[in-house]
Coordinates of C-alpha atoms in Angstrom, one line a residue:
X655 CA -27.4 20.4 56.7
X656 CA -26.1 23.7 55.6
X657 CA -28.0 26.0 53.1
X658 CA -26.3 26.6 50.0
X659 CA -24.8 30.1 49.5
X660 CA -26.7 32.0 46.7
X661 CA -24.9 33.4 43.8
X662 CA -26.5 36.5 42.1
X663 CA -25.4 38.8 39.4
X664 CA -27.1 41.9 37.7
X665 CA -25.9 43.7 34.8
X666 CA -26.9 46.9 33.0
X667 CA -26.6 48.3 29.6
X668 CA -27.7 50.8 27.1
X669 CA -29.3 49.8 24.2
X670 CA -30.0 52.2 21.1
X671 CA -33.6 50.8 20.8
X672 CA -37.3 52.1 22.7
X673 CA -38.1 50.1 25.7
X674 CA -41.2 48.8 24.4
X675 CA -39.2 47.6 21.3
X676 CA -37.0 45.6 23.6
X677 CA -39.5 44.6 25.9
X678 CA -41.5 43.0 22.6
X679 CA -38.1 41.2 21.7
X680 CA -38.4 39.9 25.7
X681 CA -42.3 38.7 25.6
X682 CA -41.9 37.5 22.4
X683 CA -40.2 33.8 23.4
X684 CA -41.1 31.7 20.1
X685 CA -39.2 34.3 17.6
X686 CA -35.6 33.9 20.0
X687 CA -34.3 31.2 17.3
X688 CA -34.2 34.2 14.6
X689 CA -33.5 37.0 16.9
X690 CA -31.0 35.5 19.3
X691 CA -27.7 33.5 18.3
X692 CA -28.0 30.7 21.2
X693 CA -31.8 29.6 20.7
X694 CA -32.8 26.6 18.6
X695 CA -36.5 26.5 19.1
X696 CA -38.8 27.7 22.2
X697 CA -42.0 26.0 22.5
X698 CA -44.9 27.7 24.3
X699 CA -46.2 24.6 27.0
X700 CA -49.1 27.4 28.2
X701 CA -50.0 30.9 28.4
X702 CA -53.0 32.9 30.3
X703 CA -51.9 36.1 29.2
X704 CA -49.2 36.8 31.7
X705 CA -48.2 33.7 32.9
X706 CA -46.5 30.9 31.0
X707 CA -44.1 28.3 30.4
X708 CA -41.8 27.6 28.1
X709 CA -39.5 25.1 26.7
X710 CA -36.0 26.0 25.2
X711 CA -33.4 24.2 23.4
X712 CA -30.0 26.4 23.2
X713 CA -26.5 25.7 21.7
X714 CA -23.7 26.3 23.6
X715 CA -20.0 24.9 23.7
X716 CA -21.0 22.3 21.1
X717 CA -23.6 20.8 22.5
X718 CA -27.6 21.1 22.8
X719 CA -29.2 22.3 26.1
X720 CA -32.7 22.0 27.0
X721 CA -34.5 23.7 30.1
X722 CA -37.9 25.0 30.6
X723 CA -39.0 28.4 31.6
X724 CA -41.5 29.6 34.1
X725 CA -42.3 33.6 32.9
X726 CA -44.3 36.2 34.4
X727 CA -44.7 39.0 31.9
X728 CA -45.3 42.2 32.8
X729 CA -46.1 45.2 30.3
X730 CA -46.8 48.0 31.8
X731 CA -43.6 47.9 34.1
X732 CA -41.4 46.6 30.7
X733 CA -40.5 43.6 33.1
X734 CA -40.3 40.0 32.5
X735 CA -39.3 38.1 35.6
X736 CA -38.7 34.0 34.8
X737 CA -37.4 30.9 37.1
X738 CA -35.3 28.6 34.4
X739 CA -34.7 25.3 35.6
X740 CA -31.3 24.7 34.3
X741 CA -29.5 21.4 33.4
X742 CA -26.0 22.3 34.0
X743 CA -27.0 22.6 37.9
X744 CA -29.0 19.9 38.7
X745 CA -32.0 19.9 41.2
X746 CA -31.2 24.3 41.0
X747 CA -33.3 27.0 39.8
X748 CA -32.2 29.9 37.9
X749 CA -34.4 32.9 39.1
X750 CA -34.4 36.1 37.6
X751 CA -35.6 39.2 36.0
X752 CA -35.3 41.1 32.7
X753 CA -36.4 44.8 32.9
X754 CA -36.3 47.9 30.6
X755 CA -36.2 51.9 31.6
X756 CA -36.5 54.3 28.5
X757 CA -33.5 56.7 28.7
X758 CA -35.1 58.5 25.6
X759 CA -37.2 58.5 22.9
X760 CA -35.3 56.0 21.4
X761 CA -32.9 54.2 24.1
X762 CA -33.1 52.2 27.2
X763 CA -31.6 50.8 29.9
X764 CA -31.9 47.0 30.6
X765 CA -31.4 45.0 33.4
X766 CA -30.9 41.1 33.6
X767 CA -30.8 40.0 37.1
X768 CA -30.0 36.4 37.4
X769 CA -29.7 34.5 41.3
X770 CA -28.8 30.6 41.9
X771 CA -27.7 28.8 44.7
X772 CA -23.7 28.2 44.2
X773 CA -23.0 25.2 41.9
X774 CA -20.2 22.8 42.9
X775 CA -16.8 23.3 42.0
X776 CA -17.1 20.4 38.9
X777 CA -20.5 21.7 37.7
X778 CA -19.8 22.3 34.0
X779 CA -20.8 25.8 34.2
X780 CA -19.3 26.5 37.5
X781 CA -20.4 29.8 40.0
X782 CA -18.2 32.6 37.6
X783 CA -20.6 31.0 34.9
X784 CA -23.7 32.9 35.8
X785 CA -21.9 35.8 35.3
X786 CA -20.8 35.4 31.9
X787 CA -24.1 34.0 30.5
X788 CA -25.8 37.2 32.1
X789 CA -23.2 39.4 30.1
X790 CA -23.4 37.2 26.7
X791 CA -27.4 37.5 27.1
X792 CA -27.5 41.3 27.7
X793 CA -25.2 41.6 24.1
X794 CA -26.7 39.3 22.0
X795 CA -30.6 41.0 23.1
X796 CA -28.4 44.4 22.7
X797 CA -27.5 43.5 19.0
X798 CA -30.9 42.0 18.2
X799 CA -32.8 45.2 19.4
X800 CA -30.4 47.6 17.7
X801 CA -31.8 46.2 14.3
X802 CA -35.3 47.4 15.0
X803 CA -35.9 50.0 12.7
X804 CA -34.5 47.8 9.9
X805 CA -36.4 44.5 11.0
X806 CA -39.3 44.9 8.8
X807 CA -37.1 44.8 5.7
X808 CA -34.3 42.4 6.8
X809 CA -37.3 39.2 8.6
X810 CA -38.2 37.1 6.1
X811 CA -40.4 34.1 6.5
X812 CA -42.1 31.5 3.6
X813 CA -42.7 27.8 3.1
X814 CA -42.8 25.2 0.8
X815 CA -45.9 22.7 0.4
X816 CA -46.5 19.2 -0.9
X817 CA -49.0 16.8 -1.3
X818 CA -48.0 13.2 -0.3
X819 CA -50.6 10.3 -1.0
X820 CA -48.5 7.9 1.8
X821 CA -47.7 7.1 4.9
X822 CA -46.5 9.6 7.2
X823 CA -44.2 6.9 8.7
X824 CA -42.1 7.2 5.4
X825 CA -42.3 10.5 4.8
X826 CA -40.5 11.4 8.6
X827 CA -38.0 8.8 7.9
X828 CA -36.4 10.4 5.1
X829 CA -36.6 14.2 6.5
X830 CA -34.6 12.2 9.7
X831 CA -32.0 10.2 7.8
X832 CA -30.3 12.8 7.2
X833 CA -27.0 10.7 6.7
X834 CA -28.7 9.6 3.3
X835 CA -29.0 13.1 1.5
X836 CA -25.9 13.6 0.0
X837 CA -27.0 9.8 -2.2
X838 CA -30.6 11.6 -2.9
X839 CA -30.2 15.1 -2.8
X840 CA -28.9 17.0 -5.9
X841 CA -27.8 20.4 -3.7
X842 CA -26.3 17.9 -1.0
X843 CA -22.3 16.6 -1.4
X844 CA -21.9 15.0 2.0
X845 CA -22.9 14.8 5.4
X846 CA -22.6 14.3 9.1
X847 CA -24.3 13.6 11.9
X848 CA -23.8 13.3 15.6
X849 CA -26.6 12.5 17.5
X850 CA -25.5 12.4 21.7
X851 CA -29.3 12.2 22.5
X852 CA -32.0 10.4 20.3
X853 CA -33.7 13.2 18.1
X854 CA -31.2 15.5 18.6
X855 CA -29.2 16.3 15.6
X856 CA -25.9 18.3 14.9
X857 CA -25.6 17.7 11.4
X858 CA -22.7 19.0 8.8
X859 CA -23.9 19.4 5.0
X860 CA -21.7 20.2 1.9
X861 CA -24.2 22.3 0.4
X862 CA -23.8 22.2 -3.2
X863 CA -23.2 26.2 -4.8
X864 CA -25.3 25.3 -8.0
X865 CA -23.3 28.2 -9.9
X866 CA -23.6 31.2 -7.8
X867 CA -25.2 32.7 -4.6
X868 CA -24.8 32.4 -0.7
X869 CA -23.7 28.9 -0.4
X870 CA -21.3 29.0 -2.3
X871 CA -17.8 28.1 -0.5
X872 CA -14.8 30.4 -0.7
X873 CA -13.5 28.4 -4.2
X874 CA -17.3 28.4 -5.6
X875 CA -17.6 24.8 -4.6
X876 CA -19.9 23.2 -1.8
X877 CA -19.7 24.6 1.4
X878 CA -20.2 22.7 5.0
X879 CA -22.5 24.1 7.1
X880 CA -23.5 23.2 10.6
X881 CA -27.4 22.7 11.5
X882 CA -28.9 21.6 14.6
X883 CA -31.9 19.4 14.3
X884 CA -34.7 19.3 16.4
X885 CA -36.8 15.4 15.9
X886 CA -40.4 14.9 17.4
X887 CA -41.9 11.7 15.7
X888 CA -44.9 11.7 17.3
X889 CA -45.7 15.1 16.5
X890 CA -44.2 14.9 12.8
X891 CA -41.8 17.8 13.2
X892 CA -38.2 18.2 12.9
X893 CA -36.8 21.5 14.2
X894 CA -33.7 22.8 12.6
X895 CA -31.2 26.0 13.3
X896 CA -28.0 26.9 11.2
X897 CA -25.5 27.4 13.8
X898 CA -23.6 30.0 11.6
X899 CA -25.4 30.5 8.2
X900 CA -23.1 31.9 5.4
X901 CA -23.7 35.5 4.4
X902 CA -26.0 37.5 3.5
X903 CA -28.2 35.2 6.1
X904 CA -27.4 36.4 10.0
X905 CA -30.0 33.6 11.1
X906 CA -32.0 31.0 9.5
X907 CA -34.2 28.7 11.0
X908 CA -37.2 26.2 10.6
X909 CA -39.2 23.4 10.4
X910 CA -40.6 20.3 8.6
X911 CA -44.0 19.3 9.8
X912 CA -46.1 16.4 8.4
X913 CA -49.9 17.5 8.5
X914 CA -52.2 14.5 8.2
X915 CA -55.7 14.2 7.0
X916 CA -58.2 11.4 5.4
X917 CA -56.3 10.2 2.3
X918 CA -52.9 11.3 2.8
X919 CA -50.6 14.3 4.3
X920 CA -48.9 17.4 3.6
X921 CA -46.0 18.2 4.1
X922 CA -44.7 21.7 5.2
X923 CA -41.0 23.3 5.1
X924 CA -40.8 26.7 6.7
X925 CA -38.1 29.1 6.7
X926 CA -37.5 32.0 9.1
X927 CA -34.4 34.5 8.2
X928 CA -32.5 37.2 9.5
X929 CA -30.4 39.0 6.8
X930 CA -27.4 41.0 7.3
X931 CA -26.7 44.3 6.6
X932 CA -23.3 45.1 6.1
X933 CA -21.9 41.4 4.0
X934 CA -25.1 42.5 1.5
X935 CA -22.6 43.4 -1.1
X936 CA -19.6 40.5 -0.4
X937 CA -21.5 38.1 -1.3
X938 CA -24.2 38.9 -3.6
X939 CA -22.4 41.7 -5.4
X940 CA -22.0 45.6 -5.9
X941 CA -25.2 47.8 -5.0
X942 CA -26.7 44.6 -3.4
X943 CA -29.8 45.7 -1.4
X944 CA -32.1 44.1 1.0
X945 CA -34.7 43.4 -1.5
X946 CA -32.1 41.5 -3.5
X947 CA -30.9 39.5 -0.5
X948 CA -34.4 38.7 0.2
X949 CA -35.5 38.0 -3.8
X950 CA -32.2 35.1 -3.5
X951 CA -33.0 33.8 -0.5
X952 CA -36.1 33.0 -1.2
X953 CA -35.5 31.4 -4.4
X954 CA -32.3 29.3 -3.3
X955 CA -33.9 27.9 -0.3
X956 CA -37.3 27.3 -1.9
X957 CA -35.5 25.0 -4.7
X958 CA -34.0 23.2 -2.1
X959 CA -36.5 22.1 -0.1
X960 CA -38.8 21.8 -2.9
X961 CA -36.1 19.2 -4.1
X962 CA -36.2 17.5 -0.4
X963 CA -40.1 17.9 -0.5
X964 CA -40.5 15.6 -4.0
X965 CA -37.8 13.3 -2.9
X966 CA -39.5 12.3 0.3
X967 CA -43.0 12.2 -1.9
X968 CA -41.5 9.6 -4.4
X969 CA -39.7 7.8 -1.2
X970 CA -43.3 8.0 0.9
X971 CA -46.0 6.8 -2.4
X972 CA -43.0 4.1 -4.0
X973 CA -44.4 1.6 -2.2
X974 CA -47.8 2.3 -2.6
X975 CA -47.7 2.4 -6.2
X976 CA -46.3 -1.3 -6.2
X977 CA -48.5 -2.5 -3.4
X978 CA -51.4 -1.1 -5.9
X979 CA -50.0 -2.6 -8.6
X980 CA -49.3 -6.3 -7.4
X981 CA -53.0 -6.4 -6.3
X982 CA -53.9 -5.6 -9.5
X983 CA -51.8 -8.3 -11.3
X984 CA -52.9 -10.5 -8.5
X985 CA -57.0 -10.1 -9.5
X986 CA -56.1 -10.5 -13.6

């Protein structure tokens, strides 16, 4: 049987940013989801130090795409080279290579290098594919890495606790009907779901504007925006990335995790964002700065999932309060 012909491609470009910058972007695999448009969530499997391997969820074309990632880093040569077992090729192997050269003080060149055996002529990516996701890789790293003198100021991560005297079984099923919100949840008008694989989620919310601020639609009434959700029951964690977040927010994404202990759980929303820079001022107002994006942000999407939080407290301890109650009527 004939050996498949290989298909390779490598591409170059400039990026206003210092190679060790852009090779921290690289290393750093678990911050992709609020760096880099495509990434849901990366989860780290293992890591010695320069070996490890990882397991990415991205969103492309409208649907969810998971593959996992075999990485060799390498610091002192600014190189990451990585074997990506991809979907859309069955049985193939993506192998490749990122790699940065300073071209300054404050520039580099980087190099993606990408090589797979030719996929058939039906694959859904087909051959002229690997070409176009090395190109729409190099720009989205390119616009990511061009930010990194503003990063400190426009990265923003919190969370929201709660106590929950329950059963964690309760607690996960409200976070995961989703479809139910819009009956529960004061900031949510109506939803959506399409689920093509179980526990994954592309949900659509009409997001309530509550008077003013970013999610507010173009009248000032609720606004639908698209989320892709991430669910792990065994773990107690749901995943989530907005797909296109409304303005000032560039990216937003997170996670709801159930933490367990003797008497009971807590439960923990956490928020990553990436602000914009130039919409600052469309949607929060003249002279809008950073700190005010930030200052909004925070309070807006702390409110809501402190909302979600007591909602799926009162769901998770109702029925322990009557349990504990009809044993007590039982022994009078």
């Amino acid at each position: 049987m004939p050996s498949q012909p290989v298909r390779s491609v490598r591409r170059t470009v400039r990026v206003a940013a210092p190679a060790h910058v852009v090779y921290g972007m690289l290393a750093d695999a678990p911050r992709w989801p609020v760096l880099l448009p495509s990434y849901v969530h990366v989860e780290r499997m293992d890591f010695d130090g320069a070996r490890e391997t990882l397991l990415a969820w991205e969103f492309q074309d409208g649907r969810v795409r998971s593959s996992r990632l075999r990485r060799t880093l390498r610091p002192q040569a600014h190189r990451v080279d990585f074997e990506q077992d991809d979907p859309a090729w069955p049985g193939d192997t993506v192998a490749g290579s990122w790699s940065v050269e300073p071209d300054g003080a404050e520039r580099s060149l980087v190099t993606l290098w990408q090589q797979t055996p030719n996929a058939p002529a039906n694959a859904p990516a087909g051959p002229d594919g690997l070409d176009a996701d090395t190109a729409g890789r190099l720009a989205r790293l390119r616009e990511a890495a061009e930010r990194w003198d503003r990063l400190d100021e426009l990265l923003l991560a919190f969370e929201e606790r709660m106590r929950v005297e329950g059963p964690a079984e309760l607690v996960y099923d409200f976070l995961y009907r989703v479809e139910d919100w819009p009956e529960l949840l004061p900031h949510v008008d109506g939803s959506s779901v399409r689920e093509d694989r179980p526990g994954t989620q592309v949900v659509v919310l009409d997001t309530a504007a509550a008077g003013a601020g970013f999610a507010a639609g173009p009248d000032g009434g609720a606004a639908g925006f698209e989320t892709v959700r991430l669910c792990f029951p065994h773990a107690g964690r749901i995943v989530f990335k907005e797909t296109a977040p409304p303005a000032p927010l560039t990216a937003h994404s997170g996670e709801w995790s159930l933490v367990p202990d003797e008497s009971g759980l807590t439960v923990v929303c956490a928020h990553r964002v990436l602000l914009g820079e130039e919409p600052l001022e469309a949607a929060l107002g003249a002279g809008a700065l950073p700190v005010d994006a930030r200052r909004q942000v925070r309070e807006r999407l702390g409110r809501e999932s402190r909302q979600t939080l007591r909602l799926a407290k009162w769901h998770a301890e109702s029925p322990v309060r009557r349990l504990r109650q009809g044993r007590g009527g039982s022994r009078r």
